[in-house]
Amino acid sequence: MVKVNGELLPVDGKTLAEYLETSSFDIRRIVIERNEEIVPKSAYNDVVLQNGDSIEIVSFVGGG
Amino acid sequence: MLPSRDEWQRVLIERHGEQLQEKLSKAAVAVCGLGGLGSNIAVSLARVGIGRLILIDFDKVDITNLHRQQYKAVQIGMDKTVALAANLSEIAPYLTVEVHNVKIKKDNMYDLLNNADIICEAFDRAEEKSMLADGIFEMMPDKYLISGSGMAGLGSANLIKTRKVTPHFMICGDESSDISDGMGLMSSRVMLCAAHQAHAVIRIIAGKTDF
């Protein structure tokens, strides 16, 4: 199981890119934190989610 | 008559303490986007005595900006970089300002931002906010980034917060009220978010790590 924004999901074994495709997150508006570091978008195809991982997906909103 | 540089520095030291003022005076901070967030962040940082501000925007001052941005009616039509630099020089005459009249993209980001210690994201669009964070942490992971997300509308002032996502990445705002929901931007709430961002910059420079 992988904790995504505090919720346990059975997505271990998937890459970040594969998980994001099944989710409602808009890849153009997010950043992903894993182990206190931001994962660059160029690595989404390579990062495989492991059992016990905890990630945070931050969705930006517009206005400034 | 304009006070001398020494007198200016003496007053800042008197207010902030010598140790902190020395750190502030040595710091270089980039402000990406000079709208409601960026222009207010820049004014705060200029007043506090930051050494160098790097101001980046490609836009011109428009009448629709004046309800929340730190420009004047007589500056409509001017480049925001030029107009803000002029306003800051009246507020803090010994501040060093570097301006770049360009749109920030992945391919110019490193050159524009590599000399900054701390970067404030002050864009309008969520996609641009995401693009900047992605580029910075891919190319310059040792930088600090302070983003603004969620300050539109009439929601409570108390919902605007500073949140530490990683030790080098803070987000200020309520992270939910989106300008695209048509709720508009109030100068007061935008200033609150900008003040959170400017204050995060000052706290990082002061060596604070609790957010």
PDB file of N, CA and C in Angstrom, chain A residues 26-31 33 36-44 56 58-64, chain B residues 36-37 68 123-124 126-127 129-130 133-134 137-138 149-151 163 166-167 169 171 177-179:
ATOM      1  N   ASP A  26      -4.333  16.715 -12.319  1.00  0.00           N
ATOM      2  CA  ASP A  26      -3.908  17.327 -13.583  1.00  0.00           C
ATOM      3  C   ASP A  26      -2.394  17.530 -13.502  1.00  0.00           C
ATOM      4  N   ILE A  27      -1.662  16.746 -14.273  1.00  0.00           N
ATOM      5  CA  ILE A  27      -0.198  16.721 -14.163  1.00  0.00           C
ATOM      6  C   ILE A  27       0.419  18.105 -14.406  1.00  0.00           C
ATOM      7  N   ARG A  28      -0.299  18.957 -15.152  1.00  0.00           N
ATOM      8  CA  ARG A  28       0.250  20.293 -15.454  1.00  0.00           C
ATOM      9  C   ARG A  28       0.180  21.230 -14.263  1.00  0.00           C
ATOM     10  N   ARG A  29      -0.578  20.853 -13.217  1.00  0.00           N
ATOM     11  CA  ARG A  29      -0.798  21.773 -12.096  1.00  0.00           C
ATOM     12  C   ARG A  29      -0.231  21.269 -10.774  1.00  0.00           C
ATOM     13  N   ILE A  30       0.550  20.195 -10.814  1.00  0.00           N
ATOM     14  CA  ILE A  30       0.956  19.589  -9.541  1.00  0.00           C
ATOM     15  C   ILE A  30       2.471  19.620  -9.326  1.00  0.00           C
ATOM     16  N   VAL A  31       2.863  19.380  -8.078  1.00  0.00           N
ATOM     17  CA  VAL A  31       4.210  18.905  -7.768  1.00  0.00           C
ATOM     18  C   VAL A  31       4.049  17.735  -6.804  1.00  0.00           C
ATOM     19  N   GLU A  33       5.816  15.428  -3.772  1.00  0.00           N
ATOM     20  CA  GLU A  33       6.862  15.325  -2.753  1.00  0.00           C
ATOM     21  C   GLU A  33       6.970  13.865  -2.327  1.00  0.00           C
ATOM     22  N   GLU A  36      10.571  14.007   1.505  1.00  0.00           N
ATOM     23  CA  GLU A  36      11.019  15.393   1.709  1.00  0.00           C
ATOM     24  C   GLU A  36      11.744  15.978   0.507  1.00  0.00           C
ATOM     25  N   GLU A  37      11.537  15.388  -0.651  1.00  0.00           N
ATOM     26  CA  GLU A  37      12.099  15.977  -1.871  1.00  0.00           C
ATOM     27  C   GLU A  37      11.032  16.028  -2.957  1.00  0.00           C
ATOM     28  N   ILE A  38      11.189  17.018  -3.855  1.00  0.00           N
ATOM     29  CA  ILE A  38      10.262  17.117  -4.972  1.00  0.00           C
ATOM     30  C   ILE A  38      10.748  16.201  -6.097  1.00  0.00           C
ATOM     31  N   VAL A  39       9.862  15.383  -6.607  1.00  0.00           N
ATOM     32  CA  VAL A  39      10.207  14.493  -7.724  1.00  0.00           C
ATOM     33  C   VAL A  39       9.977  15.263  -9.028  1.00  0.00           C
ATOM     34  N   PRO A  40      11.017  15.458  -9.840  1.00  0.00           N
ATOM     35  CA  PRO A  40      10.818  16.168 -11.107  1.00  0.00           C
ATOM     36  C   PRO A  40       9.873  15.394 -12.031  1.00  0.00           C
ATOM     37  N   LYS A  41       9.127  16.114 -12.847  1.00  0.00           N
ATOM     38  CA  LYS A  41       8.178  15.455 -13.749  1.00  0.00           C
ATOM     39  C   LYS A  41       8.882  14.498 -14.712  1.00  0.00           C
ATOM     40  N   SER A  42      10.140  14.848 -15.041  1.00  0.00           N
ATOM     41  CA  SER A  42      10.894  13.995 -15.972  1.00  0.00           C
ATOM     42  C   SER A  42      11.163  12.610 -15.379  1.00  0.00           C
ATOM     43  N   ALA A  43      10.968  12.474 -14.046  1.00  0.00           N
ATOM     44  CA  ALA A  43      11.227  11.175 -13.408  1.00  0.00           C
ATOM     45  C   ALA A  43       9.952  10.379 -13.147  1.00  0.00           C
ATOM     46  N   TYR A  44       8.785  10.914 -13.511  1.00  0.00           N
ATOM     47  CA  TYR A  44       7.519  10.223 -13.196  1.00  0.00           C
ATOM     48  C   TYR A  44       7.426   8.840 -13.841  1.00  0.00           C
ATOM     49  N   GLU A  56       3.142  13.047  -1.247  1.00  0.00           N
ATOM     50  CA  GLU A  56       2.149  14.117  -1.225  1.00  0.00           C
ATOM     51  C   GLU A  56       2.074  14.736  -2.609  1.00  0.00           C
ATOM     52  N   VAL A  58       0.787  17.914  -4.432  1.00  0.00           N
ATOM     53  CA  VAL A  58       0.294  19.274  -4.214  1.00  0.00           C
ATOM     54  C   VAL A  58      -0.339  19.758  -5.510  1.00  0.00           C
ATOM     55  N   SER A  59      -1.585  20.212  -5.449  1.00  0.00           N
ATOM     56  CA  SER A  59      -2.243  20.802  -6.622  1.00  0.00           C
ATOM     57  C   SER A  59      -2.299  22.310  -6.449  1.00  0.00           C
ATOM     58  N   PHE A  60      -1.668  23.027  -7.364  1.00  0.00           N
ATOM     59  CA  PHE A  60      -1.721  24.485  -7.297  1.00  0.00           C
ATOM     60  C   PHE A  60      -3.084  24.977  -7.775  1.00  0.00           C
ATOM     61  N   VAL A  61      -3.493  26.126  -7.236  1.00  0.00           N
ATOM     62  CA  VAL A  61      -4.664  26.827  -7.771  1.00  0.00           C
ATOM     63  C   VAL A  61      -4.215  28.194  -8.264  1.00  0.00           C
ATOM     64  N   GLY A  62      -4.987  28.759  -9.217  1.00  0.00           N
ATOM     65  CA  GLY A  62      -4.581  29.997  -9.871  1.00  0.00           C
ATOM     66  C   GLY A  62      -4.897  31.240  -9.055  1.00  0.00           C
ATOM     67  N   GLY A  63      -4.173  32.314  -9.409  1.00  0.00           N
ATOM     68  CA  GLY A  63      -4.371  33.618  -8.756  1.00  0.00           C
ATOM     69  C   GLY A  63      -3.063  34.111  -8.179  1.00  0.00           C
ATOM     70  N   GLY A  64      -2.800  35.400  -8.411  1.00  0.00           N
ATOM     71  CA  GLY A  64      -1.535  35.927  -7.888  1.00  0.00           C
ATOM     72  C   GLY A  64      -1.398  37.414  -8.083  1.00  0.00           C
TER      73      GLY A  64
ATOM     74  N   GLY B  36      -0.075  40.897  -8.221  1.00  0.00           N
ATOM     75  CA  GLY B  36      -0.539  41.175  -6.857  1.00  0.00           C
ATOM     76  C   GLY B  36       0.376  40.596  -5.804  1.00  0.00           C
ATOM     77  N   LEU B  37       0.818  39.363  -5.999  1.00  0.00           N
ATOM     78  CA  LEU B  37       1.742  38.764  -5.033  1.00  0.00           C
ATOM     79  C   LEU B  37       3.122  39.394  -5.157  1.00  0.00           C
ATOM     80  N   ARG B  68      -4.996  45.888  -6.847  1.00  0.00           N
ATOM     81  CA  ARG B  68      -4.281  45.038  -5.887  1.00  0.00           C
ATOM     82  C   ARG B  68      -2.762  45.061  -6.038  1.00  0.00           C
ATOM     83  N   PHE B 123       3.297  33.846  -9.728  1.00  0.00           N
ATOM     84  CA  PHE B 123       2.590  33.794 -11.001  1.00  0.00           C
ATOM     85  C   PHE B 123       1.081  33.766 -10.777  1.00  0.00           C
ATOM     86  N   ASP B 124       0.359  33.908 -11.880  1.00  0.00           N
ATOM     87  CA  ASP B 124      -1.094  33.877 -11.855  1.00  0.00           C
ATOM     88  C   ASP B 124      -1.637  32.464 -12.056  1.00  0.00           C
ATOM     89  N   ALA B 126      -1.913  28.348 -12.385  1.00  0.00           N
ATOM     90  CA  ALA B 126      -1.475  27.147 -11.675  1.00  0.00           C
ATOM     91  C   ALA B 126      -0.420  26.376 -12.476  1.00  0.00           C
ATOM     92  N   GLU B 127      -0.596  26.340 -13.812  1.00  0.00           N
ATOM     93  CA  GLU B 127       0.355  25.594 -14.645  1.00  0.00           C
ATOM     94  C   GLU B 127       1.748  26.197 -14.582  1.00  0.00           C
ATOM     95  N   LYS B 129       2.945  27.956 -12.003  1.00  0.00           N
ATOM     96  CA  LYS B 129       3.445  27.689 -10.652  1.00  0.00           C
ATOM     97  C   LYS B 129       4.088  26.304 -10.600  1.00  0.00           C
ATOM     98  N   SER B 130       3.398  25.336 -11.216  1.00  0.00           N
ATOM     99  CA  SER B 130       3.889  23.967 -11.260  1.00  0.00           C
ATOM    100  C   SER B 130       5.170  23.865 -12.084  1.00  0.00           C
ATOM    101  N   ALA B 133       8.186  25.312 -10.058  1.00  0.00           N
ATOM    102  CA  ALA B 133       8.623  24.406  -8.990  1.00  0.00           C
ATOM    103  C   ALA B 133       9.369  23.217  -9.584  1.00  0.00           C
ATOM    104  N   ASP B 134       8.828  22.682 -10.668  1.00  0.00           N
ATOM    105  CA  ASP B 134       9.443  21.518 -11.308  1.00  0.00           C
ATOM    106  C   ASP B 134      10.853  21.845 -11.800  1.00  0.00           C
ATOM    107  N   PHE B 137      13.431  22.540  -8.795  1.00  0.00           N
ATOM    108  CA  PHE B 137      13.891  21.386  -8.028  1.00  0.00           C
ATOM    109  C   PHE B 137      14.599  20.355  -8.901  1.00  0.00           C
ATOM    110  N   GLU B 138      14.414  20.463 -10.212  1.00  0.00           N
ATOM    111  CA  GLU B 138      15.176  19.595 -11.103  1.00  0.00           C
ATOM    112  C   GLU B 138      16.582  20.157 -11.334  1.00  0.00           C
ATOM    113  N   SER B 149      -0.365  29.911  -3.380  1.00  0.00           N
ATOM    114  CA  SER B 149      -1.443  29.117  -3.986  1.00  0.00           C
ATOM    115  C   SER B 149      -2.715  29.242  -3.157  1.00  0.00           C
ATOM    116  N   GLY B 150      -3.700  29.953  -3.723  1.00  0.00           N
ATOM    117  CA  GLY B 150      -4.989  30.069  -3.039  1.00  0.00           C
ATOM    118  C   GLY B 150      -5.108  31.334  -2.224  1.00  0.00           C
ATOM    119  N   MET B 151      -5.523  32.420  -2.883  1.00  0.00           N
ATOM    120  CA  MET B 151      -5.754  33.684  -2.150  1.00  0.00           C
ATOM    121  C   MET B 151      -6.895  34.464  -2.778  1.00  0.00           C
ATOM    122  N   ARG B 163       2.884  26.738   4.680  1.00  0.00           N
ATOM    123  CA  ARG B 163       3.049  25.302   4.946  1.00  0.00           C
ATOM    124  C   ARG B 163       4.375  24.826   4.348  1.00  0.00           C
ATOM    125  N   THR B 166       8.620  20.659   1.835  1.00  0.00           N
ATOM    126  CA  THR B 166       9.933  20.039   2.074  1.00  0.00           C
ATOM    127  C   THR B 166      10.765  21.117   2.771  1.00  0.00           C
ATOM    128  N   PRO B 167      11.948  20.781   3.288  1.00  0.00           N
ATOM    129  CA  PRO B 167      12.762  21.826   3.942  1.00  0.00           C
ATOM    130  C   PRO B 167      13.102  22.998   3.010  1.00  0.00           C
ATOM    131  N   PHE B 169      10.908  23.988   0.360  1.00  0.00           N
ATOM    132  CA  PHE B 169       9.716  24.360  -0.413  1.00  0.00           C
ATOM    133  C   PHE B 169       8.539  24.674   0.505  1.00  0.00           C
ATOM    134  N   ILE B 171       4.633  26.575   0.774  1.00  0.00           N
ATOM    135  CA  ILE B 171       3.480  27.099   0.044  1.00  0.00           C
ATOM    136  C   ILE B 171       2.698  28.017   0.969  1.00  0.00           C
ATOM    137  N   SER B 177      -8.774  28.267  -2.856  1.00  0.00           N
ATOM    138  CA  SER B 177      -9.601  29.242  -3.591  1.00  0.00           C
ATOM    139  C   SER B 177      -8.920  29.644  -4.897  1.00  0.00           C
ATOM    140  N   ASP B 178      -9.547  29.240  -5.998  1.00  0.00           N
ATOM    141  CA  ASP B 178      -8.948  29.359  -7.335  1.00  0.00           C
ATOM    142  C   ASP B 178      -9.569  30.541  -8.071  1.00  0.00           C
ATOM    143  N   ILE B 179      -8.735  31.358  -8.672  1.00  0.00           N
ATOM    144  CA  ILE B 179      -9.227  32.513  -9.422  1.00  0.00           C
ATOM    145  C   ILE B 179     -10.175  32.085 -10.545  1.00  0.00           C
TER     146      ILE B 179
END
